[in-house]
CSV table of C-alpha atoms in Angstrom, one decimal:
chain,number,residue,atom,x,y,z
A,1,UNK,CA,104.8,94.8,58.6
A,2,UNK,CA,105.4,96.8,61.8
A,3,UNK,CA,108.2,94.4,63.1
A,4,UNK,CA,110.2,94.9,60.0
A,5,UNK,CA,109.8,98.7,59.9
A,6,UNK,CA,110.9,99.1,63.6
A,7,UNK,CA,113.9,96.9,62.7
A,8,UNK,CA,114.9,98.9,59.7
A,9,UNK,CA,114.6,102.0,61.8
A,10,UNK,CA,116.8,100.8,64.8
A,11,UNK,CA,119.4,98.8,62.7
A,12,UNK,CA,119.2,100.0,59.1
A,13,UNK,CA,122.0,102.4,57.9
A,14,UNK,CA,121.0,105.2,55.5
A,15,UNK,CA,124.3,105.6,53.4
A,16,UNK,CA,123.0,108.3,50.9
A,17,UNK,CA,119.7,109.6,49.3
A,18,UNK,CA,119.0,106.3,47.7
A,19,UNK,CA,120.9,103.6,49.6
A,20,UNK,CA,119.9,101.8,52.9
A,21,UNK,CA,122.3,99.1,54.4
A,22,UNK,CA,120.5,96.4,56.4
A,23,UNK,CA,123.5,94.1,56.7
A,24,UNK,CA,122.9,93.4,60.4
A,25,UNK,CA,119.8,91.4,59.8
A,26,UNK,CA,119.2,90.7,56.2
A,27,UNK,CA,122.1,90.9,53.7
A,28,UNK,CA,125.2,89.6,55.4
A,29,UNK,CA,124.1,88.8,59.3
A,30,UNK,CA,120.9,87.3,59.1
A,31,UNK,CA,118.1,87.2,62.1
A,32,UNK,CA,116.5,83.9,61.5
A,33,UNK,CA,113.6,84.5,63.7
A,34,UNK,CA,112.8,87.7,61.7
A,35,UNK,CA,113.2,85.8,58.5
A,36,UNK,CA,110.4,83.2,59.7
A,37,UNK,CA,108.1,86.1,60.6
A,38,UNK,CA,108.8,87.6,57.1
A,39,UNK,CA,107.9,84.2,55.5
A,40,UNK,CA,104.9,83.9,57.7
A,41,UNK,CA,103.8,87.5,56.5
A,42,UNK,CA,104.2,86.6,52.8
A,43,UNK,CA,102.3,83.4,53.2
A,44,UNK,CA,99.5,85.4,54.8
A,45,UNK,CA,99.5,88.0,52.3
A,46,UNK,CA,99.1,85.5,49.4
A,47,UNK,CA,96.7,83.1,51.1
A,48,UNK,CA,94.0,81.7,48.9
A,49,UNK,CA,96.4,81.8,46.0
A,50,UNK,CA,97.6,78.7,44.4
A,51,UNK,CA,101.4,78.7,44.6
A,52,UNK,CA,103.6,75.6,43.8
A,53,UNK,CA,107.0,77.1,43.9
A,54,UNK,CA,109.1,80.1,45.1
A,55,UNK,CA,111.7,81.6,42.8
A,56,UNK,CA,114.3,84.1,44.3
A,57,UNK,CA,118.0,85.0,43.3
A,58,UNK,CA,121.1,84.3,45.2
A,59,UNK,CA,122.2,85.2,47.8
A,60,UNK,CA,120.1,87.6,49.9
A,61,UNK,CA,116.7,86.3,48.8
A,62,UNK,CA,117.4,82.9,50.1
A,63,UNK,CA,116.7,83.2,53.7
A,64,UNK,CA,113.4,84.8,53.5
A,65,UNK,CA,112.4,82.5,50.6
A,66,UNK,CA,113.2,79.3,52.4
A,67,UNK,CA,111.2,80.6,55.3
A,68,UNK,CA,108.3,81.3,53.3
A,69,UNK,CA,108.7,77.9,51.5
A,70,UNK,CA,108.6,76.4,55.0
A,71,UNK,CA,105.4,78.0,55.9
A,72,UNK,CA,104.0,77.4,52.4
A,73,UNK,CA,105.0,73.8,52.2
A,74,UNK,CA,106.5,74.4,48.8
A,75,UNK,CA,110.0,74.1,47.2
A,76,UNK,CA,112.3,77.2,46.8
A,77,UNK,CA,114.3,77.6,43.7
A,78,UNK,CA,117.1,80.2,43.5
A,79,UNK,CA,118.5,81.7,40.4
A,80,UNK,CA,122.4,82.0,40.2
A,81,UNK,CA,124.2,84.9,38.9
A,82,UNK,CA,126.9,84.3,36.4
A,83,UNK,CA,129.2,86.7,34.2
A,84,UNK,CA,127.9,84.7,31.2
A,85,UNK,CA,126.1,81.6,30.5
A,86,UNK,CA,127.5,78.8,28.3
A,87,UNK,CA,124.8,77.7,26.0
A,88,UNK,CA,125.4,74.2,26.4
A,89,UNK,CA,123.7,74.3,29.7
A,90,UNK,CA,120.1,73.3,29.9
A,91,UNK,CA,119.0,76.4,31.7
A,92,UNK,CA,116.6,79.4,31.2
A,93,UNK,CA,118.5,82.6,31.7
A,94,UNK,CA,118.2,86.4,31.1
A,95,UNK,CA,120.5,89.5,31.7
A,96,UNK,CA,120.0,91.6,34.6
A,97,UNK,CA,121.4,95.0,35.1
A,98,UNK,CA,122.4,96.0,38.9
A,99,UNK,CA,122.4,99.7,39.3
A,100,UNK,CA,123.8,99.4,42.7
A,101,UNK,CA,126.7,97.4,41.3
A,102,UNK,CA,126.6,99.0,37.9
A,103,UNK,CA,127.3,95.6,36.4
A,104,UNK,CA,125.3,93.0,34.3
A,105,UNK,CA,124.9,89.3,35.3
A,106,UNK,CA,123.3,86.6,33.5
A,107,UNK,CA,120.8,84.9,36.0
A,108,UNK,CA,120.1,81.2,35.3
A,109,UNK,CA,117.7,78.4,36.4
A,110,UNK,CA,118.0,74.8,35.4
A,111,UNK,CA,115.1,74.0,33.3
A,112,UNK,CA,114.1,71.1,35.5
A,113,UNK,CA,113.1,73.2,38.3
A,114,UNK,CA,110.3,75.2,36.4
A,115,UNK,CA,107.4,73.5,34.7
A,116,UNK,CA,104.6,75.0,32.7
A,117,UNK,CA,102.1,74.1,35.3
A,118,UNK,CA,104.1,76.0,38.2
A,119,UNK,CA,102.3,79.0,39.9
A,120,UNK,CA,105.3,80.9,40.8
A,121,UNK,CA,105.8,83.4,43.9
A,122,UNK,CA,108.8,85.5,43.2
A,123,UNK,CA,110.6,86.8,46.3
A,124,UNK,CA,113.4,89.3,46.7
A,125,UNK,CA,114.9,91.3,49.5
A,126,UNK,CA,115.1,94.7,47.9
A,127,UNK,CA,112.9,96.3,45.0
A,128,UNK,CA,114.5,99.6,43.5
A,129,UNK,CA,114.5,99.6,39.8
A,130,UNK,CA,112.7,96.2,39.4
A,131,UNK,CA,115.6,94.7,37.4
A,132,UNK,CA,116.0,91.5,39.3
A,133,UNK,CA,112.2,90.8,39.8
A,134,UNK,CA,111.5,91.4,36.1
A,135,UNK,CA,114.5,89.1,35.2
A,136,UNK,CA,112.9,86.5,37.4
A,137,UNK,CA,109.6,87.0,35.9
A,138,UNK,CA,111.2,86.8,32.4
A,139,UNK,CA,112.4,83.4,33.5
A,140,UNK,CA,109.1,82.2,34.6
A,141,UNK,CA,107.6,83.2,31.3
A,142,UNK,CA,110.4,81.2,29.5
A,143,UNK,CA,109.2,78.2,31.2
A,144,UNK,CA,105.5,79.0,30.2
A,145,UNK,CA,104.6,79.0,34.0
A,146,UNK,CA,102.7,81.6,35.8
A,147,UNK,CA,103.7,84.5,38.0
A,148,UNK,CA,101.4,84.5,40.9
A,149,UNK,CA,102.9,87.4,42.6
A,150,UNK,CA,105.9,89.3,43.8
A,151,UNK,CA,106.9,89.4,47.3
A,152,UNK,CA,109.5,92.1,48.4
A,153,UNK,CA,110.9,92.7,51.8
A,154,UNK,CA,112.2,96.4,51.4
A,155,UNK,CA,110.5,98.4,48.6
A,156,UNK,CA,112.1,101.8,47.7
A,157,UNK,CA,109.0,103.2,46.7
A,158,UNK,CA,110.7,106.5,45.2
A,159,UNK,CA,112.4,104.3,42.5
A,160,UNK,CA,110.6,103.1,39.4
A,161,UNK,CA,110.6,99.4,40.1
A,162,UNK,CA,107.3,98.8,41.9
A,163,UNK,CA,105.3,101.0,39.3
A,164,UNK,CA,107.0,99.2,36.4
A,165,UNK,CA,106.2,95.6,37.8
A,166,UNK,CA,102.4,96.7,38.6
A,167,UNK,CA,102.0,98.4,35.2
A,168,UNK,CA,103.2,95.0,33.7
A,169,UNK,CA,100.2,93.4,35.6
A,170,UNK,CA,102.0,91.9,38.5
A,171,UNK,CA,100.7,91.9,42.0
A,172,UNK,CA,103.4,93.3,44.2
A,173,UNK,CA,103.4,92.7,48.0
A,174,UNK,CA,106.2,94.8,49.8
A,175,UNK,CA,106.4,94.3,53.4
A,176,UNK,CA,108.0,97.8,54.1
A,177,UNK,CA,107.7,100.6,51.6
A,178,UNK,CA,110.1,103.4,51.9
A,179,UNK,CA,109.0,107.0,50.6
A,180,UNK,CA,112.3,108.7,51.0
A,181,UNK,CA,115.4,108.9,53.3
A,182,UNK,CA,115.5,112.3,54.8
A,183,UNK,CA,118.6,113.5,57.1
A,184,UNK,CA,119.6,109.7,57.5
A,185,UNK,CA,116.0,108.9,58.6
A,186,UNK,CA,113.9,106.4,56.9
A,187,UNK,CA,110.3,107.6,56.0
A,188,UNK,CA,107.8,105.1,55.3
A,189,UNK,CA,105.0,105.4,52.7
B,1,UNK,CA,121.0,61.4,59.5
B,2,UNK,CA,118.9,58.6,57.8
B,3,UNK,CA,116.3,60.9,56.1
B,4,UNK,CA,119.2,62.9,54.5
B,5,UNK,CA,120.9,59.5,53.2
B,6,UNK,CA,117.5,58.5,51.9
B,7,UNK,CA,117.1,61.8,50.0
B,8,UNK,CA,120.5,61.6,48.5
B,9,UNK,CA,120.0,58.0,47.4
B,10,UNK,CA,116.7,59.0,45.8
B,11,UNK,CA,117.5,62.5,44.4
B,12,UNK,CA,121.1,62.7,44.1
B,13,UNK,CA,122.9,62.5,40.8
B,14,UNK,CA,126.4,60.8,40.7
B,15,UNK,CA,128.1,62.6,37.9
B,16,UNK,CA,131.5,60.9,38.1
B,17,UNK,CA,133.9,59.2,40.5
B,18,UNK,CA,134.0,62.3,42.9
B,19,UNK,CA,130.9,64.6,42.0
B,20,UNK,CA,127.5,64.4,43.5
B,21,UNK,CA,124.9,66.8,42.3
B,22,UNK,CA,122.0,67.4,44.7
B,23,UNK,CA,120.5,70.5,42.9
B,24,UNK,CA,117.0,69.3,43.3
B,25,UNK,CA,116.9,69.7,47.1
B,26,UNK,CA,119.9,71.7,48.4
B,27,UNK,CA,121.8,73.5,45.6
B,28,UNK,CA,119.4,75.1,43.5
B,29,UNK,CA,116.0,73.9,44.4
B,30,UNK,CA,115.7,73.9,48.0
B,31,UNK,CA,113.3,71.6,50.2
B,32,UNK,CA,112.5,73.9,53.3
B,33,UNK,CA,111.3,71.1,55.3
B,34,UNK,CA,114.4,69.0,54.9
B,35,UNK,CA,116.4,72.2,55.6
B,36,UNK,CA,114.8,72.5,58.8
B,37,UNK,CA,115.3,68.9,59.8
B,38,UNK,CA,118.9,69.4,59.0
B,39,UNK,CA,118.9,72.5,61.2
B,40,UNK,CA,117.4,70.4,64.0
B,41,UNK,CA,120.0,67.8,63.6
B,42,UNK,CA,123.0,70.3,63.8
B,43,UNK,CA,121.3,71.8,67.0
B,44,UNK,CA,121.1,68.5,68.6
B,45,UNK,CA,124.6,67.3,67.6
B,46,UNK,CA,126.0,70.5,69.2
B,47,UNK,CA,123.7,70.7,72.2
B,48,UNK,CA,125.5,71.7,75.4
B,49,UNK,CA,127.9,73.6,73.5
B,50,UNK,CA,127.8,77.3,73.9
B,51,UNK,CA,127.4,78.8,70.4
B,52,UNK,CA,126.7,82.4,69.7
B,53,UNK,CA,126.8,82.6,65.8
B,54,UNK,CA,126.8,80.5,62.8
B,55,UNK,CA,129.1,81.4,60.1
B,56,UNK,CA,128.5,80.0,56.5
B,57,UNK,CA,129.3,80.8,52.9
B,58,UNK,CA,127.2,82.0,49.9
B,59,UNK,CA,124.9,80.7,48.6
B,60,UNK,CA,124.2,77.0,49.2
B,61,UNK,CA,125.2,77.3,52.9
B,62,UNK,CA,122.5,79.8,53.7
B,63,UNK,CA,119.2,77.9,53.8
B,64,UNK,CA,120.5,75.1,56.2
B,65,UNK,CA,122.3,77.8,58.4
B,66,UNK,CA,119.1,79.9,58.8
B,67,UNK,CA,117.2,76.9,60.0
B,68,UNK,CA,120.0,75.8,62.4
B,69,UNK,CA,120.0,79.5,63.5
B,70,UNK,CA,116.2,79.5,63.9
B,71,UNK,CA,116.4,76.3,66.3
B,72,UNK,CA,119.5,77.6,68.1
B,73,UNK,CA,118.1,81.2,68.3
B,74,UNK,CA,121.3,82.7,67.2
B,75,UNK,CA,122.2,84.8,64.2
B,76,UNK,CA,123.7,83.7,61.0
B,77,UNK,CA,126.5,85.4,59.2
B,78,UNK,CA,127.4,84.5,55.7
B,79,UNK,CA,130.8,85.1,53.9
B,80,UNK,CA,130.6,86.7,50.5
B,81,UNK,CA,132.6,85.5,47.6
B,82,UNK,CA,134.4,88.1,45.6
B,83,UNK,CA,137.0,88.1,42.8
B,84,UNK,CA,139.2,90.3,44.9
B,85,UNK,CA,138.8,92.4,47.9
B,86,UNK,CA,139.4,96.2,47.9
B,87,UNK,CA,141.5,96.8,51.1
B,88,UNK,CA,139.6,99.9,52.0
B,89,UNK,CA,136.7,97.7,53.3
B,90,UNK,CA,136.5,96.9,56.9
B,91,UNK,CA,136.4,93.3,56.4
B,92,UNK,CA,138.1,89.9,57.2
B,93,UNK,CA,139.2,88.0,54.3
B,94,UNK,CA,141.0,85.1,53.0
B,95,UNK,CA,141.7,83.2,49.7
B,96,UNK,CA,139.9,79.9,49.1
B,97,UNK,CA,140.5,77.7,46.1
B,98,UNK,CA,137.5,75.6,44.7
B,99,UNK,CA,138.8,72.5,43.1
B,100,UNK,CA,135.3,71.8,41.6
B,101,UNK,CA,135.2,75.3,39.9
B,102,UNK,CA,139.0,75.4,39.7
B,103,UNK,CA,139.2,79.0,40.6
B,104,UNK,CA,140.1,81.2,43.8
B,105,UNK,CA,137.9,83.6,45.4
B,106,UNK,CA,138.4,85.9,48.3
B,107,UNK,CA,135.8,85.2,51.1
B,108,UNK,CA,134.9,88.2,53.0
B,109,UNK,CA,133.1,89.0,56.3
B,110,UNK,CA,132.3,92.5,57.7
B,111,UNK,CA,134.5,93.0,61.0
B,112,UNK,CA,131.2,94.3,62.8
B,113,UNK,CA,129.6,90.4,62.5
B,114,UNK,CA,132.4,88.6,64.3
B,115,UNK,CA,133.5,89.6,68.0
B,116,UNK,CA,136.2,88.2,70.0
B,117,UNK,CA,133.8,86.7,72.5
B,118,UNK,CA,131.9,84.7,69.6
B,119,UNK,CA,131.6,81.0,69.8
B,120,UNK,CA,131.0,80.2,66.2
B,121,UNK,CA,129.5,77.2,64.5
B,122,UNK,CA,130.8,76.8,60.8
B,123,UNK,CA,128.3,75.4,58.8
B,124,UNK,CA,128.7,74.4,54.8
B,125,UNK,CA,126.6,72.1,52.6
B,126,UNK,CA,129.6,70.1,51.1
B,127,UNK,CA,133.1,69.0,52.7
B,128,UNK,CA,135.5,67.6,50.1
B,129,UNK,CA,139.0,69.1,50.3
B,130,UNK,CA,138.2,71.4,53.1
B,131,UNK,CA,139.1,74.6,51.6
B,132,UNK,CA,135.9,76.6,52.3
B,133,UNK,CA,135.6,75.5,55.9
B,134,UNK,CA,139.2,76.1,56.6
B,135,UNK,CA,138.8,79.5,55.0
B,136,UNK,CA,135.8,80.2,57.4
B,137,UNK,CA,137.9,78.9,60.4
B,138,UNK,CA,140.8,81.2,59.4
B,139,UNK,CA,138.3,84.3,59.4
B,140,UNK,CA,137.1,83.2,62.9
B,141,UNK,CA,140.6,83.4,64.1
B,142,UNK,CA,141.2,86.7,62.4
B,143,UNK,CA,138.4,87.8,64.6
B,144,UNK,CA,140.0,86.3,67.7
B,145,UNK,CA,136.9,84.2,68.2
B,146,UNK,CA,136.3,80.5,68.9
B,147,UNK,CA,135.4,77.7,66.3
B,148,UNK,CA,133.0,75.5,68.3
B,149,UNK,CA,132.7,73.1,65.6
B,150,UNK,CA,131.9,72.5,62.0
B,151,UNK,CA,128.7,71.2,60.7
B,152,UNK,CA,128.5,69.7,57.2
B,153,UNK,CA,125.6,68.3,55.3
B,154,UNK,CA,127.4,66.0,53.1
B,155,UNK,CA,131.0,64.9,53.7
B,156,UNK,CA,132.8,63.1,50.8
B,157,UNK,CA,134.9,61.1,53.1
B,158,UNK,CA,137.1,59.8,50.3
B,159,UNK,CA,138.6,63.2,50.0
B,160,UNK,CA,141.0,64.9,52.5
B,161,UNK,CA,139.0,67.7,53.9
B,162,UNK,CA,137.4,65.9,56.9
B,163,UNK,CA,140.9,64.6,58.0
B,164,UNK,CA,142.6,67.8,57.6
B,165,UNK,CA,140.1,69.7,59.7
B,166,UNK,CA,140.0,67.3,62.5
B,167,UNK,CA,143.9,67.0,62.3
B,168,UNK,CA,143.7,70.7,62.9
B,169,UNK,CA,141.6,70.2,66.1
B,170,UNK,CA,138.3,70.9,64.9
B,171,UNK,CA,135.2,68.9,65.8
B,172,UNK,CA,133.5,68.0,62.4
B,173,UNK,CA,129.9,66.6,62.5
B,174,UNK,CA,128.8,65.5,58.9
B,175,UNK,CA,125.3,64.4,58.6
B,176,UNK,CA,125.9,62.2,55.5
B,177,UNK,CA,129.2,60.7,55.0
B,178,UNK,CA,130.1,59.1,51.8
B,179,UNK,CA,132.7,56.4,51.3
B,180,UNK,CA,132.6,56.3,47.5
B,181,UNK,CA,130.6,56.4,44.3
B,182,UNK,CA,130.2,53.1,42.7
B,183,UNK,CA,128.4,52.6,39.2
B,184,UNK,CA,126.6,55.6,40.0
B,185,UNK,CA,125.6,54.5,43.4
B,186,UNK,CA,126.2,56.3,46.7
B,187,UNK,CA,128.0,54.1,49.2
B,188,UNK,CA,127.8,55.7,52.7
B,189,UNK,CA,130.5,55.1,55.4
């Protein structure tokens, strides 16, 4: 997606060999018009698929997901992160490790929002090691629902997440695929 | 906003005398089309005002805010919640107490995303005791920016938040104002 790549190159901040900060349009400040265009692109890439629900994770996945949901005319469900789940709750949950934050969180979704006849598009902002997306897929499986595909805004292709998810049989559509960061510059695949 | 009130009455779950659960369209599952209509209503209510930015708080404020930002053609900034702020970060922050969760969080916004010439519309999903909205207003003041108004999706008018904010001089626009919960029913003002 050219518009997104241009925005990453103009406004993204390469912090080191593996970290890119896009706080100015995606992760703390949000550009709503860019979010809509990203939502339209996800809808375009998955056209022809039967999708009944989008599943994402708080917080940075919500803005793009709600725009994709607007275009596809389907509801969005977001998983919540919690330090630990009290088992009394009627929820699907699994543990997700964040390499960036070096911490584990339980991610949870109320059982009432995923049904076994759901066809789910998983959306997230970044794909690096694939922990969050794999956790969301695990929750879809707990609900006996189907993962139609995984839509990613920015894929760091030099990290193992995309390959792991594709090896597991998922269709992964990433709108910007980064080969490397070189001298503070973003090199796309 | 009639559409919203009808949705609260059909899909909201009154848990007790003060708690309303709207997880099925706002707080965990999100109805994107309703979010757009809420965004349009906020834009309508504040039309004629010069607004340069929307400020909200993760996670449930993001979906409505990004739709309001889409309609108003302005960026959205969301405050992050953290257990504690490391003072090395270049952020505005303040403490907010949640009566629902009975815990305090620091809420933080990077200094680069609020300027002194910003005219800020604060948006949040619920208004009860007004702690979150007052915290967001405090952050706007730290940036020497101006609070143009406060837009709330659901106001629990029997709790003190709305009065406190209006007494402090803020314009508060709530799209659904709840007088009470009576026998599991929602009574609007």
